Tab-separated table of C-alpha atoms in Angstrom:
chain	number	residue	atom	x	y	z
A	1	MET	CA	3.636	128.782	122.305
A	2	LEU	CA	3.989	128.927	118.659
A	3	THR	CA	2.572	132.161	116.700
A	4	SER	CA	1.245	132.542	113.536
A	5	ARG	CA	3.245	134.047	110.543
A	6	ARG	CA	1.035	137.116	110.657
A	7	ASP	CA	1.693	137.522	114.304
A	8	ARG	CA	5.434	137.281	113.848
A	9	GLU	CA	5.248	139.897	110.882
A	10	LYS	CA	3.269	142.044	113.046
A	11	GLU	CA	5.756	142.012	116.052
A	12	PHE	CA	8.467	142.323	113.406
A	13	LYS	CA	7.135	145.627	112.152
A	14	LYS	CA	6.420	146.878	115.806
A	15	GLN	CA	9.925	146.252	116.420
A	16	LEU	CA	11.219	148.151	113.453
A	17	ILE	CA	8.854	151.214	114.403
A	18	ALA	CA	10.139	151.079	118.185
A	19	GLU	CA	13.881	151.011	117.042
A	20	ALA	CA	13.139	154.019	114.973
A	21	ALA	CA	11.436	155.742	117.701
A	22	TYR	CA	14.190	154.942	120.133
A	23	THR	CA	16.684	156.427	117.994
A	24	LEU	CA	14.785	159.563	117.553
A	25	PHE	CA	13.779	159.946	121.415
A	26	SER	CA	17.397	159.250	122.192
A	27	SER	CA	18.828	162.080	119.976
A	28	SER	CA	16.102	164.469	120.706
A	29	SER	CA	13.209	164.071	123.268
A	30	PHE	CA	9.908	162.262	123.520
A	31	GLU	CA	8.152	165.741	123.358
A	32	ALA	CA	10.031	166.992	120.409
A	33	VAL	CA	9.528	163.892	118.062
A	34	THR	CA	6.287	163.464	116.106
A	35	VAL	CA	4.466	160.457	114.783
A	36	GLU	CA	5.534	161.731	111.379
A	37	ASP	CA	9.156	161.740	112.378
A	38	ILE	CA	8.916	158.132	113.512
A	39	ALA	CA	7.172	156.970	110.403
A	40	ARG	CA	9.759	158.644	108.314
A	41	GLN	CA	12.627	157.227	110.320
A	42	ALA	CA	11.042	153.611	109.959
A	43	GLU	CA	10.381	154.146	106.431
A	44	PHE	CA	6.636	153.595	106.875
A	45	GLY	CA	3.688	155.576	105.797
A	46	LYS	CA	1.872	157.385	108.772
A	47	GLY	CA	-1.089	155.252	108.201
A	48	THR	CA	0.831	152.141	108.422
A	49	LEU	CA	2.298	153.077	111.734
A	50	TYR	CA	-1.223	153.447	113.207
A	51	LEU	CA	-1.926	149.810	112.196
A	52	TYR	CA	0.476	149.001	114.966
A	53	PHE	CA	0.305	151.666	117.632
A	54	GLU	CA	-2.537	153.903	118.679
A	55	ASN	CA	-0.263	156.907	119.348
A	56	LYS	CA	3.432	158.038	120.195
A	57	VAL	CA	2.770	156.984	123.918
A	58	ASP	CA	1.896	153.699	122.908
A	59	ILE	CA	5.030	153.271	121.224
A	60	LEU	CA	7.084	154.743	124.126
A	61	ILE	CA	5.353	152.132	126.510
A	62	TYR	CA	6.184	149.494	124.008
A	63	ILE	CA	9.939	150.525	124.069
A	64	PHE	CA	10.144	150.654	127.821
A	65	CYS	CA	8.479	147.601	128.358
A	66	HIS	CA	10.401	145.668	125.827
A	67	GLY	CA	13.640	147.066	127.501
A	68	VAL	CA	12.470	145.686	130.855
A	69	GLU	CA	11.729	142.282	129.476
A	70	GLU	CA	15.269	142.122	127.812
A	71	LEU	CA	16.768	143.157	131.356
A	72	CYS	CA	14.866	140.481	132.890
A	73	LYS	CA	16.333	137.898	130.543
A	74	ASP	CA	19.766	139.269	131.165
A	75	ILE	CA	19.218	139.057	135.113
A	76	ILE	CA	18.059	135.406	134.786
A	77	ALA	CA	21.046	134.312	132.611
A	78	GLN	CA	23.840	136.498	134.167
A	79	CYS	CA	22.789	136.790	137.778
A	80	SER	CA	20.282	134.264	138.929
A	81	GLU	CA	22.240	131.299	137.538
A	82	GLU	CA	25.444	132.557	138.968
A	83	PRO	CA	26.416	130.703	142.071
A	84	ASP	CA	28.430	133.446	143.801
A	85	VAL	CA	25.959	135.859	145.200
A	86	GLY	CA	28.527	138.746	145.404
A	87	GLU	CA	29.315	138.262	141.715
A	88	ALA	CA	25.468	137.980	141.086
A	89	LEU	CA	24.776	141.212	142.737
A	90	ASN	CA	27.704	143.087	141.017
A	91	ARG	CA	26.366	141.875	137.683
A	92	TYR	CA	22.886	142.927	138.511
A	93	MET	CA	23.909	146.403	139.392
A	94	ASN	CA	25.782	146.782	136.031
A	95	LEU	CA	22.737	145.751	134.111
A	96	GLN	CA	20.265	147.827	136.080
A	97	TYR	CA	22.518	151.081	135.975
A	98	SER	CA	23.091	150.545	132.199
A	99	PHE	CA	19.239	150.081	131.792
A	100	TYR	CA	18.773	153.401	133.244
A	101	GLN	CA	21.139	155.090	131.406
A	102	LYS	CA	19.745	153.893	128.366
A	103	TYR	CA	16.065	154.566	129.062
A	104	HIS	CA	15.832	157.140	131.922
A	105	SER	CA	14.663	159.954	129.711
A	106	MET	CA	11.782	157.884	128.272
A	107	PHE	CA	10.833	156.683	131.759
A	108	LEU	CA	10.774	160.337	132.879
A	109	SER	CA	8.493	161.068	129.927
A	110	LEU	CA	6.053	158.433	130.942
A	111	LEU	CA	6.207	159.395	134.640
A	112	ARG	CA	5.541	162.974	133.671
A	113	ARG	CA	2.373	161.862	131.685
A	114	LYS	CA	1.403	159.807	134.646
A	115	ILE	CA	1.555	162.989	136.861
A	116	GLU	CA	-0.213	165.209	134.445
A	117	GLY	CA	-3.147	162.407	134.289
A	118	THR	CA	-2.592	162.139	130.447
A	119	LEU	CA	-1.420	158.455	130.720
A	120	ASN	CA	-3.827	155.636	130.536
A	121	PRO	CA	-3.542	154.026	134.118
A	122	ASP	CA	-3.560	150.497	132.925
A	123	GLN	CA	-0.783	151.117	130.599
A	124	PHE	CA	1.271	152.561	133.381
A	125	LEU	CA	0.392	149.781	135.385
A	126	ASP	CA	1.583	147.377	132.902
A	127	THR	CA	5.210	149.082	133.232
A	128	VAL	CA	5.203	148.664	137.063
A	129	ARG	CA	4.278	145.149	136.961
A	130	LYS	CA	7.097	144.342	134.488
A	131	GLN	CA	9.486	146.046	136.815
A	132	ASP	CA	7.991	144.076	139.829
A	133	VAL	CA	9.535	141.038	138.031
A	134	ILE	CA	12.845	142.598	138.520
A	135	THR	CA	12.258	143.099	142.114
A	136	ASP	CA	11.272	139.430	142.546
A	137	LEU	CA	14.419	138.144	140.577
A	138	VAL	CA	16.581	140.395	142.746
A	139	ALA	CA	14.934	139.431	145.861
A	140	GLY	CA	15.522	135.893	145.134
A	141	ILE	CA	19.286	136.513	144.939
A	142	LEU	CA	19.305	138.553	148.138
A	143	GLU	CA	17.281	135.726	149.890
A	144	ARG	CA	19.997	133.180	148.687
A	145	GLY	CA	22.580	135.502	150.209
A	146	THR	CA	20.633	135.446	153.584
A	147	ARG	CA	20.700	131.903	153.654
A	148	GLU	CA	24.370	131.847	153.048
A	149	GLY	CA	25.071	134.291	155.665
A	150	TYR	CA	26.247	136.993	153.095
A	151	ILE	CA	23.188	139.344	153.074
A	152	VAL	CA	21.646	140.718	156.172
A	153	ALA	CA	18.195	139.327	157.195
A	154	VAL	CA	15.784	141.879	156.170
A	155	ASP	CA	12.759	141.978	153.803
A	156	SER	CA	14.268	140.920	150.606
A	157	ARG	CA	11.812	142.833	148.271
A	158	LYS	CA	12.261	146.030	149.922
A	159	LEU	CA	16.060	145.602	150.045
A	160	ALA	CA	15.780	145.004	146.142
A	161	ARG	CA	13.789	148.147	145.805
A	162	VAL	CA	16.214	150.054	147.788
A	163	ILE	CA	19.144	148.993	145.569
A	164	ARG	CA	17.131	149.555	142.384
A	165	ASN	CA	16.010	153.228	143.520
A	166	VAL	CA	19.634	154.124	144.490
A	167	LEU	CA	20.740	153.120	140.960
A	168	LYS	CA	17.938	155.125	139.319
A	169	GLY	CA	18.327	158.187	141.421
A	170	PHE	CA	22.186	158.332	140.384
A	171	SER	CA	21.354	157.699	136.712
A	172	PHE	CA	18.656	160.420	136.680
A	173	GLU	CA	21.155	163.002	138.232
A	174	ALA	CA	23.332	162.408	135.257
A	175	LEU	CA	20.679	163.762	133.026
A	176	ASP	CA	21.488	167.413	134.148
A	177	ARG	CA	25.028	166.931	135.103
A	178	LYS	CA	27.012	165.798	131.940
A	179	SER	CA	30.265	165.939	133.626
A	180	ILE	CA	29.529	163.134	135.857
A	181	ASP	CA	31.695	160.277	135.716
A	182	THR	CA	28.957	157.292	135.581
A	183	GLU	CA	31.362	154.536	136.087
A	184	LYS	CA	32.813	156.000	139.320
A	185	ASP	CA	29.450	156.754	140.515
A	186	LEU	CA	28.535	152.963	140.035
A	187	GLU	CA	31.680	151.817	141.858
A	188	LEU	CA	30.777	154.227	144.650
A	189	ILE	CA	27.196	152.890	144.850
A	190	LYS	CA	28.467	149.149	144.878
A	191	MET	CA	31.045	150.086	147.717
A	192	VAL	CA	28.350	151.806	149.958
A	193	LEU	CA	25.554	149.165	149.327
A	194	SER	CA	28.297	146.301	150.264
A	195	ASN	CA	30.130	148.133	153.026
A	196	GLY	CA	27.965	150.959	154.315
A	197	ILE	CA	29.219	154.346	155.274
A	198	ILE	CA	30.160	153.928	159.056
A	199	VAL	CA	33.759	153.135	159.545
A	200	GLY	CA	33.972	149.759	161.749
A	201	GLY	CA	30.297	149.047	161.621
A	202	GLY	CA	29.291	152.010	163.837
A	203	ARG	CA	28.679	152.049	167.502
A	204	GLN	CA	28.451	148.815	169.276
């Protein structure tokens, strides 16, 4: 649906503010960055910033949700349309792991506020809904793999969540352990998810 020029300009300015905030959140932390810092980085007045976002958390949610939306587009383009299920899953794991590497500290800031009860429940629910779209996309690939005899016949949405949470857990661990080789970790994840850990398939 076409939007008005005013809507396009508003979205453009929101993206400029979000990009400035992302730069600051990435180099410091959500907690250390102030609204004044974001306005200065975006080269806007503080009052102008409040025309587009209610507060700093609102900016954080916008950044994270925009990232999820872009990830969904990439999954559709690079994975859902890939005829080879194995390659589709390989590409998905690369994309999802890179996403967590990029946004993990911001996601933890959102989660911290959810636990503390300082985050609007509707706002957090919006982030969950957007992530559910990813689950549905990956489940579709897994179901295709099951039909082709490539993937075990289990609940595809639960399996999609297992894969996503394994990737998430490894990426979060890297927050405290800077010496971790993330590329080797990703290869290990792929190997375990593809082949399991029991030699020869385990007991008969």
